[in-house]
Coordinates of C-alpha atoms and ligand atoms in Angstrom, one line a residue:
X1 CA 89.3 -36.1 -84.5
X2 CA 91.6 -39.2 -82.9
X3 CA 91.3 -39.3 -79.0
X4 CA 94.9 -39.4 -77.6
X5 CA 95.5 -42.8 -77.4
X6 CA 94.9 -43.5 -80.9
X7 CA 97.2 -40.9 -81.6
X8 CA 99.9 -43.2 -79.0
X9 CA 99.0 -46.4 -80.5
X10 CA 99.9 -45.3 -84.3
X11 CA 103.3 -43.8 -82.9
X12 CA 104.0 -47.2 -81.4
X13 CA 102.6 -49.1 -84.3
X14 CA 104.8 -47.8 -86.4
X15 CA 107.8 -48.1 -84.1
X16 CA 106.7 -51.8 -83.8
X17 CA 106.6 -52.0 -87.8
X18 CA 109.8 -51.2 -87.6
X19 CA 111.2 -53.1 -85.3
X20 CA 109.8 -56.5 -87.7
X21 CA 106.9 -56.8 -84.9
X22 CA 103.9 -57.7 -85.3
X23 CA 101.5 -54.2 -84.9
X24 CA 98.6 -55.3 -83.5
X25 CA 100.4 -55.6 -80.6
X26 CA 100.7 -51.8 -80.4
X27 CA 98.3 -50.9 -77.6
X28 CA 99.0 -47.7 -75.5
X29 CA 97.2 -47.1 -72.5
X30 CA 96.8 -44.5 -69.7
X31 CA 99.7 -45.5 -66.8
X32 CA 98.6 -47.4 -63.5
X33 CA 101.8 -45.9 -62.2
X34 CA 101.5 -42.1 -62.8
X35 CA 104.4 -42.0 -60.6
X36 CA 106.5 -43.8 -62.8
X37 CA 105.0 -42.2 -66.1
X38 CA 101.8 -40.8 -68.3
X39 CA 101.5 -43.6 -70.6
X40 CA 102.6 -47.4 -71.2
X41 CA 102.7 -49.6 -73.4
X42 CA 102.3 -54.1 -72.4
X43 CA 102.0 -55.6 -76.0
X44 CA 106.0 -56.5 -76.0
X45 CA 104.6 -59.1 -72.9
X46 CA 102.0 -60.4 -75.2
X47 CA 104.3 -60.8 -78.3
X48 CA 107.2 -62.7 -76.9
X49 CA 105.7 -66.4 -77.6
X50 CA 105.1 -65.5 -81.3
X51 CA 108.3 -63.6 -81.7
X52 CA 110.3 -66.4 -79.7
X53 CA 112.3 -63.5 -77.4
X54 CA 112.4 -62.0 -74.5
X55 CA 109.5 -59.4 -73.6
X56 CA 112.2 -57.0 -72.4
X57 CA 114.6 -57.5 -75.6
X58 CA 111.2 -56.8 -77.5
X59 CA 110.1 -53.7 -75.6
X60 CA 114.0 -52.5 -75.5
X61 CA 113.4 -52.5 -79.5
X62 CA 110.6 -50.8 -79.4
X63 CA 112.0 -48.2 -77.3
X64 CA 114.7 -47.8 -79.0
X65 CA 112.8 -47.0 -82.0
X66 CA 111.0 -44.6 -80.7
X67 CA 113.7 -42.4 -79.5
X68 CA 113.3 -39.6 -81.8
X69 CA 109.7 -39.7 -82.0
X70 CA 108.2 -36.2 -81.8
X71 CA 105.5 -37.4 -79.7
X72 CA 107.6 -39.1 -76.3
X73 CA 110.0 -37.4 -74.5
X74 CA 110.5 -40.7 -73.1
X75 CA 109.7 -44.2 -73.7
X76 CA 111.9 -46.6 -71.8
X77 CA 111.8 -50.7 -71.5
X78 CA 111.7 -51.8 -68.1
X79 CA 111.4 -55.6 -66.9
X80 CA 109.7 -57.7 -67.6
X81 CA 108.4 -56.1 -70.1
X82 CA 106.9 -52.5 -70.5
X83 CA 107.2 -49.8 -72.5
X84 CA 107.0 -46.8 -69.8
X85 CA 106.0 -43.1 -71.7
X86 CA 105.8 -39.6 -71.6
X87 CA 104.6 -37.2 -74.0
X88 CA 106.7 -34.6 -75.7
X89 CA 105.6 -31.3 -74.0
X90 CA 105.3 -29.5 -77.4
X91 CA 103.4 -32.3 -78.7
X92 CA 100.8 -32.6 -75.7
X93 CA 100.1 -28.8 -76.4
X94 CA 99.4 -29.2 -80.0
X95 CA 96.9 -31.6 -79.4
X96 CA 95.3 -29.7 -76.2
X97 CA 95.4 -26.3 -78.7
X98 CA 94.0 -28.2 -81.6
X99 CA 91.3 -29.8 -79.2
X100 CA 90.3 -26.7 -77.6
X101 CA 90.2 -24.7 -81.8
X102 CA 88.0 -27.7 -83.1
X103 CA 84.6 -28.0 -82.9
X104 CA 82.5 -29.7 -80.3
X105 CA 86.8 -30.2 -78.6
X106 CA 87.2 -32.4 -81.6
X107 CA 84.3 -35.1 -79.7
X108 CA 83.5 -35.5 -83.1
X109 CA 83.9 -39.2 -84.3
X110 CA 81.7 -39.8 -87.0
X111 CA 78.4 -41.8 -86.2
X112 CA 75.3 -43.2 -87.9
X113 CA 72.7 -41.6 -86.0
X114 CA 70.2 -43.7 -84.4
X115 CA 66.9 -43.2 -83.4
X116 CA 66.3 -44.4 -80.2
X117 CA 63.7 -44.2 -77.3
X118 CA 64.6 -43.9 -73.7
X119 CA 61.9 -45.3 -71.1
X120 CA 62.5 -44.2 -68.0
X121 CA 60.8 -42.5 -65.0
X122 CA 58.4 -45.5 -64.9
X123 CA 56.2 -43.8 -62.2
X124 CA 52.4 -45.0 -61.4
X125 CA 49.5 -42.7 -61.5
X126 CA 47.6 -42.2 -58.5
X127 CA 50.6 -42.8 -56.5
X128 CA 53.0 -40.4 -55.3
X129 CA 56.6 -40.4 -56.7
X130 CA 58.6 -42.2 -54.7
X131 CA 62.2 -42.3 -54.2
X132 CA 62.4 -45.8 -56.4
X133 CA 61.8 -43.8 -58.8
X134 CA 64.6 -41.2 -58.2
X135 CA 67.2 -43.5 -59.5
X136 CA 64.7 -44.1 -62.9
X137 CA 64.9 -40.2 -63.6
X138 CA 68.1 -39.4 -62.5
X139 CA 69.9 -41.9 -64.8
X140 CA 67.2 -42.0 -67.6
X141 CA 67.6 -38.4 -67.8
X142 CA 71.6 -38.5 -68.4
X143 CA 71.4 -41.8 -70.8
X144 CA 68.9 -39.8 -72.9
X145 CA 71.8 -36.7 -73.1
X146 CA 74.3 -38.7 -73.4
X147 CA 72.4 -40.3 -76.5
X148 CA 71.6 -36.6 -77.9
X149 CA 75.1 -35.7 -77.5
X150 CA 76.7 -38.3 -79.1
X151 CA 74.4 -37.7 -82.5
X152 CA 71.3 -39.9 -82.6
X153 CA 67.6 -38.7 -82.5
X154 CA 66.8 -40.0 -78.5
X155 CA 63.0 -39.8 -77.6
X156 CA 62.4 -39.9 -73.8
X157 CA 59.4 -41.7 -72.8
X158 CA 58.2 -41.4 -69.2
X159 CA 56.4 -44.9 -69.1
X160 CA 53.0 -44.2 -66.6
X161 CA 52.3 -47.1 -65.1
X162 CA 48.3 -46.7 -65.4
X163 CA 46.5 -49.7 -66.2
X164 CA 47.2 -51.8 -63.1
X165 CA 45.1 -52.9 -60.4
X166 CA 46.3 -49.4 -59.0
X167 CA 43.6 -47.9 -60.7
X168 CA 40.9 -50.7 -59.7
X169 CA 42.1 -49.9 -56.1
X170 CA 41.6 -45.9 -56.7
X171 CA 38.5 -46.5 -58.4
X172 CA 36.7 -48.4 -55.7
X173 CA 38.4 -46.1 -52.7
X174 CA 36.5 -43.1 -54.5
X175 CA 33.5 -45.0 -54.6
X176 CA 33.2 -45.5 -50.9
X177 CA 33.6 -42.4 -50.5
X178 CA 31.8 -40.5 -53.3
X179 CA 29.3 -43.7 -54.5
X180 CA 26.9 -40.8 -56.1
X181 CA 29.5 -39.9 -58.2
X182 CA 28.3 -39.9 -61.7
X183 CA 31.3 -42.4 -62.8
X184 CA 30.0 -45.3 -61.2
X185 CA 26.3 -45.4 -62.3
X186 CA 26.1 -47.8 -65.1
X187 CA 23.3 -46.4 -67.1
X188 CA 24.0 -42.6 -67.4
X189 CA 24.8 -42.1 -70.9
X190 CA 25.6 -38.4 -70.7
X191 CA 28.9 -36.5 -70.5
X192 CA 31.1 -36.6 -67.7
X193 CA 32.7 -33.5 -66.5
X194 CA 35.9 -32.5 -67.7
X195 CA 37.3 -30.9 -63.8
X196 CA 38.2 -33.9 -61.4
X197 CA 36.1 -34.0 -58.7
X198 CA 39.7 -35.1 -56.5
X199 CA 42.6 -33.3 -56.2
X200 CA 46.3 -34.6 -55.9
X201 CA 46.3 -35.0 -51.9
X202 CA 42.9 -36.6 -52.4
X203 CA 44.7 -39.1 -54.6
X204 CA 47.2 -39.3 -52.3
X205 CA 45.0 -40.5 -49.9
X206 CA 42.8 -42.7 -51.1
X207 CA 45.1 -44.6 -53.4
X208 CA 47.5 -46.5 -49.5
X209 CA 43.9 -47.0 -48.1
X210 CA 42.5 -48.8 -50.6
X211 CA 45.8 -50.9 -50.8
X212 CA 46.0 -51.5 -47.3
X213 CA 42.1 -52.7 -47.0
X214 CA 42.6 -54.5 -49.9
X215 CA 45.3 -56.5 -48.2
X216 CA 42.6 -57.4 -45.6
X217 CA 39.1 -57.5 -46.8
X218 CA 38.5 -60.2 -49.4
X219 CA 35.3 -58.9 -51.0
X220 CA 37.0 -55.4 -51.5
X221 CA 40.2 -56.8 -53.1
X222 CA 37.8 -58.8 -55.2
X223 CA 35.7 -55.6 -56.4
X224 CA 38.8 -53.7 -57.1
X225 CA 40.3 -56.8 -59.3
X226 CA 36.6 -56.6 -60.7
X227 CA 37.3 -52.9 -61.8
X228 CA 40.4 -53.5 -62.9
X229 CA 38.7 -55.5 -65.3
X230 CA 35.9 -53.1 -66.6
X231 CA 38.5 -50.9 -67.0
X232 CA 40.4 -52.5 -69.4
X233 CA 37.4 -53.7 -70.9
X234 CA 36.9 -49.9 -71.9
X235 CA 34.0 -49.0 -69.4
X236 CA 32.5 -45.6 -70.4
X237 CA 32.6 -44.1 -66.4
X238 CA 35.5 -45.6 -65.5
X239 CA 37.7 -44.7 -68.6
X240 CA 36.4 -41.1 -68.0
X241 CA 37.2 -41.2 -64.1
X242 CA 40.6 -42.4 -65.8
X243 CA 41.2 -39.4 -67.5
X244 CA 40.7 -37.3 -64.9
X245 CA 43.1 -38.8 -62.5
X246 CA 45.8 -38.7 -65.5
X247 CA 45.2 -35.2 -65.3
X248 CA 45.7 -34.5 -61.9
X249 CA 48.1 -37.1 -61.9
X250 CA 50.1 -35.9 -64.6
X251 CA 50.3 -32.4 -63.2
X252 CA 51.7 -33.3 -59.5
X253 CA 54.2 -35.7 -61.5
X254 CA 55.4 -33.0 -64.1
X255 CA 55.8 -30.8 -60.8
X256 CA 58.2 -33.3 -59.3
X257 CA 60.0 -33.9 -62.5
X258 CA 60.8 -30.1 -63.2
X259 CA 62.3 -30.0 -59.8
X260 CA 64.1 -33.5 -60.9
X261 CA 65.3 -31.0 -64.4
X262 CA 64.4 -33.9 -65.9
X263 CA 61.6 -33.9 -68.9
X264 CA 60.2 -36.2 -70.9
X265 CA 59.2 -35.9 -74.8
X266 CA 56.4 -38.3 -74.8
X267 CA 53.7 -38.7 -71.9
X268 CA 52.4 -41.6 -72.6
X269 CA 51.7 -45.0 -70.8
X270 CA 50.4 -48.5 -70.1
X271 CA 47.0 -47.9 -71.2
X272 CA 48.2 -46.1 -74.5
X273 CA 49.3 -49.6 -75.0
X274 CA 45.8 -51.5 -74.6
X275 CA 44.5 -51.2 -78.0
X276 CA 47.9 -52.8 -79.7
X277 CA 46.8 -55.8 -77.2
X278 CA 44.0 -57.8 -79.3
X279 CA 45.6 -57.9 -83.0
X280 CA 49.2 -58.9 -81.1
X281 CA 47.6 -61.5 -79.6
X282 CA 45.8 -62.5 -82.5
X283 CA 48.8 -62.6 -84.7
X284 CA 51.0 -64.7 -82.2
X285 CA 48.1 -66.9 -82.2
X286 CA 47.7 -67.5 -86.0
X287 CA 51.4 -67.5 -85.9
X288 CA 52.1 -70.0 -83.9
X289 CA 54.5 -68.2 -81.2
X290 CA 51.5 -68.1 -78.7
X291 CA 49.9 -71.5 -77.1
X292 CA 47.3 -72.3 -74.2
X293 CA 48.9 -73.6 -71.0
X294 CA 47.2 -74.2 -68.2
X295 CA 44.1 -71.8 -69.3
X296 CA 46.8 -69.3 -69.5
X297 CA 48.4 -68.2 -73.3
X298 CA 51.9 -68.4 -73.1
X299 CA 55.3 -67.9 -75.3
X300 CA 58.0 -70.0 -75.0
X301 CA 61.0 -67.8 -74.5
X302 CA 63.4 -70.3 -73.4
X303 CA 66.6 -70.7 -75.2
X304 CA 69.4 -73.7 -75.4
X305 CA 72.3 -71.9 -73.9
X306 CA 70.5 -71.1 -70.5
X307 CA 71.9 -71.6 -67.9
X308 CA 69.3 -70.8 -65.5
X309 CA 65.3 -71.7 -66.9
X310 CA 63.9 -68.7 -68.5
X311 CA 59.8 -69.4 -68.0
X312 CA 57.6 -68.8 -70.6
X313 CA 56.2 -65.5 -70.9
X314 CA 52.2 -65.0 -70.4
X315 CA 50.8 -62.8 -72.9
X316 CA 46.7 -63.4 -71.6
X317 CA 46.4 -64.6 -68.1
X318 CA 43.3 -67.6 -67.4
X319 CA 41.0 -65.0 -66.6
X320 CA 41.5 -62.9 -70.3
X321 CA 43.4 -60.1 -67.9
X322 CA 46.5 -58.8 -69.6
X323 CA 50.0 -58.8 -67.6
X324 CA 52.7 -56.4 -67.3
X325 CA 54.5 -58.3 -70.3
X326 CA 51.3 -57.9 -72.8
X327 CA 51.6 -54.5 -71.9
X328 CA 55.1 -54.0 -72.5
X329 CA 55.2 -55.9 -75.7
X330 CA 52.1 -54.1 -76.9
X331 CA 53.9 -51.1 -76.3
X332 CA 56.6 -52.0 -78.7
X333 CA 54.2 -52.6 -81.3
X334 CA 53.4 -49.2 -80.4
X335 CA 56.1 -47.5 -80.8
X336 CA 57.5 -49.2 -83.7
X337 CA 54.6 -48.2 -85.4
X338 CA 54.6 -44.7 -84.5
X339 CA 58.7 -44.2 -84.2
X340 CA 59.9 -47.4 -85.5
X341 CA 63.3 -47.2 -83.3
X342 CA 66.6 -48.5 -83.9
X343 CA 67.4 -49.3 -80.4
X344 CA 65.0 -49.0 -77.1
X345 CA 66.0 -48.8 -73.6
X346 CA 64.6 -49.5 -70.3
X347 CA 64.7 -48.4 -66.8
X348 CA 63.8 -50.1 -64.0
X349 CA 65.1 -51.9 -60.7
X350 CA 66.9 -54.6 -61.2
X351 CA 64.5 -57.2 -59.6
X352 CA 62.6 -57.0 -63.3
X353 CA 65.7 -58.5 -65.0
X354 CA 63.8 -61.6 -65.7
X355 CA 60.5 -59.5 -66.9
X356 CA 62.9 -57.7 -69.5
X357 CA 64.3 -60.8 -70.4
X358 CA 60.9 -62.5 -71.6
X359 CA 59.6 -59.3 -73.2
X360 CA 62.9 -58.7 -75.6
X361 CA 63.5 -62.4 -76.2
X362 CA 59.0 -62.5 -77.0
X363 CA 59.1 -59.7 -78.8
X364 CA 62.2 -60.8 -81.3
X365 CA 60.3 -64.2 -81.8
X366 CA 57.4 -63.0 -82.5
X367 CA 58.4 -60.0 -84.7
X368 CA 57.1 -57.4 -83.0
X369 CA 61.1 -55.5 -83.2
X370 CA 63.6 -56.3 -86.9
X371 CA 66.1 -58.6 -86.0
X372 CA 68.5 -56.2 -85.9
X373 CA 66.7 -53.6 -83.7
X374 CA 68.4 -53.6 -80.2
X375 CA 66.4 -53.5 -77.0
X376 CA 68.3 -52.8 -73.9
X377 CA 67.7 -52.9 -70.5
X378 CA 69.8 -51.4 -67.9
X379 CA 68.8 -52.7 -64.0
X380 CA 69.4 -50.6 -61.1
X381 CA 69.6 -51.2 -57.8
X382 CA 68.1 -49.9 -54.4
X383 CA 68.5 -46.4 -52.7
X384 CA 69.1 -47.6 -49.3
X385 CA 69.9 -45.9 -45.7
X386 CA 72.4 -45.8 -43.9
X387 CA 71.2 -48.7 -42.0
X388 CA 71.9 -50.7 -45.0
X389 CA 67.5 -51.0 -45.8
X390 CA 65.8 -49.1 -48.3
X391 CA 65.7 -45.9 -47.6
X392 CA 62.7 -44.6 -45.2
X393 CA 61.0 -41.6 -43.7
X394 CA 62.1 -41.3 -40.0
X395 CA 58.4 -42.9 -39.2
X396 CA 59.5 -45.6 -41.4
X397 CA 57.6 -45.0 -44.1
X398 CA 58.2 -45.1 -48.4
X399 CA 59.8 -41.4 -48.3
X400 CA 58.2 -39.6 -51.0
X401 CA 60.1 -37.5 -53.4
X402 CA 59.4 -33.8 -52.9
X403 CA 60.0 -34.9 -49.3
X404 CA 63.6 -36.0 -49.7
X405 CA 64.6 -33.4 -52.3
X406 CA 63.3 -30.6 -49.3
X407 CA 65.4 -32.1 -47.0
X408 CA 68.5 -32.3 -49.1
X409 CA 67.6 -28.8 -49.8
X410 CA 67.4 -27.9 -46.5
X411 CA 71.0 -29.7 -46.0
X412 CA 72.7 -27.8 -48.3
X413 CA 71.6 -24.5 -47.7
X414 CA 72.8 -25.0 -44.2
X415 CA 76.3 -26.1 -45.0
X416 CA 76.5 -23.4 -47.6
X417 CA 75.3 -20.6 -44.8
X418 CA 78.0 -21.7 -42.0
X419 CA 81.0 -22.2 -45.1
X420 CA 80.0 -18.5 -45.9
X421 CA 80.1 -17.4 -42.2
X422 CA 83.0 -19.0 -41.4
X423 CA 85.0 -17.5 -44.2
X424 CA 83.7 -14.3 -43.3
X425 CA 81.5 -13.5 -46.4
X426 CA 78.1 -12.0 -46.6
X427 CA 75.0 -14.7 -46.6
X428 CA 71.9 -12.9 -48.7
X429 CA 69.4 -15.8 -47.7
X430 CA 67.6 -15.5 -50.5
X431 CA 70.5 -15.9 -53.0
X432 CA 71.4 -19.0 -51.1
X433 CA 68.4 -20.3 -51.2
X434 CA 69.0 -20.6 -55.2
X435 CA 72.0 -21.3 -54.8
X436 CA 71.6 -24.1 -52.4
X437 CA 68.7 -25.5 -54.9
X438 CA 71.4 -26.3 -58.0
X439 CA 73.6 -27.8 -55.5
X440 CA 71.6 -30.3 -54.1
X441 CA 70.0 -31.3 -57.2
X442 CA 73.7 -32.0 -58.4
X443 CA 74.3 -33.5 -54.9
X444 CA 71.6 -36.2 -55.6
X445 CA 72.0 -36.8 -59.5
X446 CA 75.9 -37.3 -58.6
X447 CA 75.3 -39.3 -55.5
X448 CA 73.4 -41.6 -57.8
X449 CA 74.7 -41.3 -61.1
X450 CA 78.5 -41.8 -59.3
X451 CA 78.2 -45.4 -58.4
X452 CA 78.0 -48.3 -61.2
X453 CA 74.1 -48.2 -61.7
X454 CA 73.5 -51.7 -61.1
X455 CA 74.9 -51.4 -57.6
X456 CA 72.6 -50.7 -54.7
X457 CA 74.0 -47.3 -53.0
X458 CA 73.5 -45.8 -49.6
X459 CA 72.2 -42.5 -49.8
X460 CA 73.9 -40.3 -47.1
X461 CA 72.9 -36.8 -47.3
X462 CA 75.9 -35.6 -45.4
X463 CA 78.6 -37.2 -47.8
X464 CA 76.7 -36.2 -50.9
X465 CA 76.9 -32.9 -49.5
X466 CA 80.0 -32.5 -48.4
X467 CA 82.7 -30.4 -50.6
X468 CA 85.2 -32.8 -50.7
X469 CA 85.8 -36.0 -52.0
X470 CA 83.9 -37.9 -55.2
X471 CA 80.3 -34.9 -54.6
X472 CA 78.7 -33.3 -57.0
X473 CA 79.5 -30.2 -54.8
X474 CA 83.1 -31.2 -54.7
X475 CA 82.7 -30.7 -58.8
X476 CA 80.7 -27.5 -58.6
X477 CA 83.1 -26.2 -56.7
X478 CA 85.9 -26.7 -58.6
X479 CA 83.9 -25.1 -61.8
X480 CA 83.1 -22.1 -59.7
X481 CA 86.2 -21.2 -58.9
X482 CA 87.8 -22.2 -62.6
X483 CA 84.4 -19.1 -63.3
X484 CA 85.9 -16.7 -60.9
X485 CA 89.6 -17.4 -62.1
X486 CA 88.2 -15.9 -65.6
X487 CA 85.5 -13.5 -64.9
X488 CA 88.4 -12.0 -62.9
X489 CA 90.8 -12.2 -65.9
X490 CA 88.3 -10.3 -68.1
X491 CA 87.6 -8.0 -65.1
X492 CA 91.7 -7.0 -66.2
X493 CA 90.4 -6.0 -69.8
X494 CA 92.2 -9.1 -70.9
X495 CA 90.3 -11.7 -73.5
X496 CA 90.5 -15.5 -73.1
X497 CA 92.1 -17.5 -76.0
X498 CA 93.5 -20.9 -76.3
X499 CA 95.5 -20.1 -78.9
X500 CA 97.6 -18.8 -76.3
X501 CA 97.9 -22.7 -74.6
X502 CA 101.9 -23.8 -74.9
X503 CA 103.7 -26.3 -73.4
X504 CA 103.6 -27.3 -69.8
X505 CA 105.9 -25.8 -66.9
X506 CA 105.1 -28.1 -64.3
X507 CA 104.5 -31.4 -63.5
X508 CA 101.1 -31.0 -62.2
X509 CA 100.2 -28.5 -65.5
X510 CA 101.3 -31.4 -67.7
X511 CA 99.2 -33.3 -66.0
X512 CA 95.7 -31.3 -66.2
X513 CA 96.6 -31.4 -70.1
X514 CA 97.1 -35.1 -70.2
X515 CA 93.1 -35.6 -68.4
X516 CA 92.1 -32.8 -70.5
X517 CA 93.5 -35.0 -73.4
X518 CA 91.9 -38.4 -72.3
X519 CA 87.9 -36.2 -73.0
X520 CA 87.9 -37.0 -76.9
X521 CA 85.4 -40.3 -76.3
X522 CA 84.5 -40.6 -72.4
X523 CA 81.0 -39.6 -73.4
X524 CA 80.4 -42.3 -76.6
X525 CA 82.3 -44.9 -74.5
X526 CA 79.4 -44.5 -71.4
X527 CA 76.9 -44.2 -73.5
X528 CA 77.8 -47.2 -75.6
X529 CA 77.9 -49.0 -72.3
X530 CA 75.1 -47.0 -70.7
X531 CA 77.1 -46.0 -67.9
X532 CA 76.8 -42.4 -66.6
X533 CA 79.5 -43.2 -63.7
X534 CA 82.3 -43.1 -66.4
X535 CA 81.2 -39.4 -66.6
X536 CA 82.1 -38.7 -63.3
X537 CA 84.9 -40.5 -63.0
X538 CA 86.7 -38.5 -65.4
X539 CA 85.5 -35.6 -63.8
X540 CA 86.3 -35.9 -60.7
X541 CA 89.5 -37.0 -62.0
X542 CA 89.6 -33.8 -64.0
X543 CA 88.7 -31.7 -60.5
X544 CA 91.4 -33.3 -58.7
X545 CA 94.4 -32.6 -61.1
X546 CA 92.7 -28.7 -62.0
X547 CA 92.9 -28.5 -58.0
X548 CA 96.3 -29.7 -57.7
X549 CA 97.6 -27.7 -60.4
X550 CA 95.7 -24.7 -59.1
X551 CA 97.1 -24.8 -55.5
X552 CA 100.7 -25.6 -57.4
X553 CA 99.8 -22.8 -59.3
X554 CA 99.8 -19.0 -59.4
X555 CA 97.5 -18.3 -62.0
X556 CA 96.2 -14.3 -61.9
X557 CA 99.4 -13.2 -60.0
X558 CA 102.0 -14.7 -63.3
X559 CA 104.1 -12.2 -64.4
X560 CA 104.9 -13.7 -67.8
X561 CA 101.3 -12.6 -69.5
X562 CA 102.4 -15.1 -72.3
X563 CA 102.3 -17.7 -69.7
X564 CA 99.4 -16.3 -67.6
X565 CA 97.5 -16.0 -71.2
X566 CA 98.0 -20.1 -71.6
X567 CA 96.8 -20.8 -67.9
X568 CA 94.0 -19.3 -68.8
X569 CA 93.3 -20.7 -71.9
X570 CA 93.7 -24.4 -70.3
X571 CA 91.2 -23.8 -68.0
X572 CA 88.9 -22.2 -69.9
X573 CA 89.4 -25.4 -71.6
X574 CA 88.4 -27.5 -68.4
X575 CA 85.4 -25.8 -67.3
X576 CA 84.2 -25.8 -71.2
X577 CA 84.6 -29.8 -71.0
X578 CA 83.4 -29.9 -67.3
X579 CA 80.6 -27.8 -68.3
X580 CA 79.7 -30.4 -71.1
X581 CA 79.9 -33.3 -69.2
X582 CA 77.9 -32.0 -66.0
X583 CA 75.0 -30.9 -69.0
X584 CA 75.1 -34.0 -69.9
X585 CA 74.7 -35.9 -66.9
X586 CA 71.5 -33.6 -65.9
X587 CA 73.1 -30.8 -63.4
X588 CA 74.8 -27.7 -63.8
X589 CA 77.6 -25.3 -62.0
X590 CA 76.4 -21.9 -60.6
X591 CA 77.9 -18.9 -61.4
X592 CA 79.3 -18.5 -57.2
X593 CA 78.7 -21.0 -54.3
Ligands
LIG1 N1 55.9 -48.4 -63.2 C1 56.7 -49.5 -63.3 C2 57.6 -49.7 -61.7 O1 57.4 -48.7 -60.8 C3 58.4 -49.0 -63.6 C4 58.0 -49.4 -65.6 C5 58.6 -49.1 -66.3 N2 59.1 -49.5 -67.8 C6 58.7 -50.4 -68.8 N3 58.6 -50.4 -69.5 N4 58.5 -51.3 -68.0 O2 57.8 -50.6 -61.4

């Protein structure tokens, strides 16, 4: 189905042509002055020069040509040459009805399905998930779902950090506490135990200790570097230990991601790509892309058009170790081999921008990917506290994700309870706890997603859990309100039907219909630009329009049954659209709240 703007554009094109003007100027946008009109066309201003005519005269010609149009109830030329447009009520109603009756509500643009991998989450093994990983998980999950909605085959890969110095630190920290463990005995040739000799809590304790110590104790730091190198070289005991650390860590991560309603198709990590490194490096050298520089092996990735110098991409350090870039390149080798993706999308902190520029260029240059494979990076900003500094615990430490989620659940529950008390409604604690978990998740996710990803934002529990303003709870509250009206309507023994939708009889209803008509293409556009916040702005606008209509209209109390059925059809469609959008964003509405 065409989008409403495409329809209107066609209608305008006919009018431009009829008047002898170039139809390429016939573009239509939603009005930026909704008090004056619903849509507008500014094409006359653009044509003035080539047509050698005053823009207002052109606009007047076009507006005259639209006088008998069945699409517009008003087409008016205004200074200096705008064409203000309002839709004909019957035309709008038939658009909405069509939409409601079509598959996927008319959101069915034909597209070439691609195979896409989304690399997000990026947790580091043996370290607890912290809030820095929250954004990656939340935005990545939304992007994955947006891609799927658009008909692509999308795989999410958690891409764990399981191969760096942190592994060496954990190994040495453990050795310190349990020097007798068989994993550390180099002469041991037997099988290693399958059960882990430690818990997630042990790991959480060991890593920070080891990390702090390595900063002060030079010898310990060196030992950790050596352990990392031995692990990378495949030392048996360390490899077995890594497997056990992974078991424990992954179970812990899964529990956290489950709370966030985030899930991955692939649980791969940096270590899974290591076996592709030697061949890849050899090819890079043989084909002349990689060369020695100050003992390291590097690839030139600068381009003439670079405004700022892009340094060489180092694929092997002088001590023989691989780096972050090496691993990311080898992971691409692996992905091409196993999935042949048309596109790979990476989510990472925006400070990693240079890294991804280097990796993408090196991958293209060395032919690791096809020239037409799209490699895209979504760099996100920092989540700050109210003080504008990176979000911390009250004690000033790094906030663990699970604690943050507990806090927001609690805040949400308090709000729900006091809301109920205010209204004198019953407060069944167990039920409210369940509801508050659903709403709290929406509060966190919407609070993140409604911002442009690249911007820093302030994590403000008070604001995020508010039922008013541009927040998750406001969106859900609106959805719950619609659900409740529809439930009552059904209880009256009536059926909801899109067939019943007819022309608007108020300004607020027409406005709601115009917003609904704008749904087609919203998710596609957001996906094309990898900008979930576009979907948030759309649903926020939709909720506002619905609420205005709701406050100004007697819906269930309406006496004219035809009108009532039409209202009901319209708000049911609003709910359908809100459900699609929230699902794509990664949260849902409860039945009541
Ligand atoms: N583990 C990394 C971190 O915590 C993020 C990984 C991002 N993805 C990637 N393919 N490099 O910063």
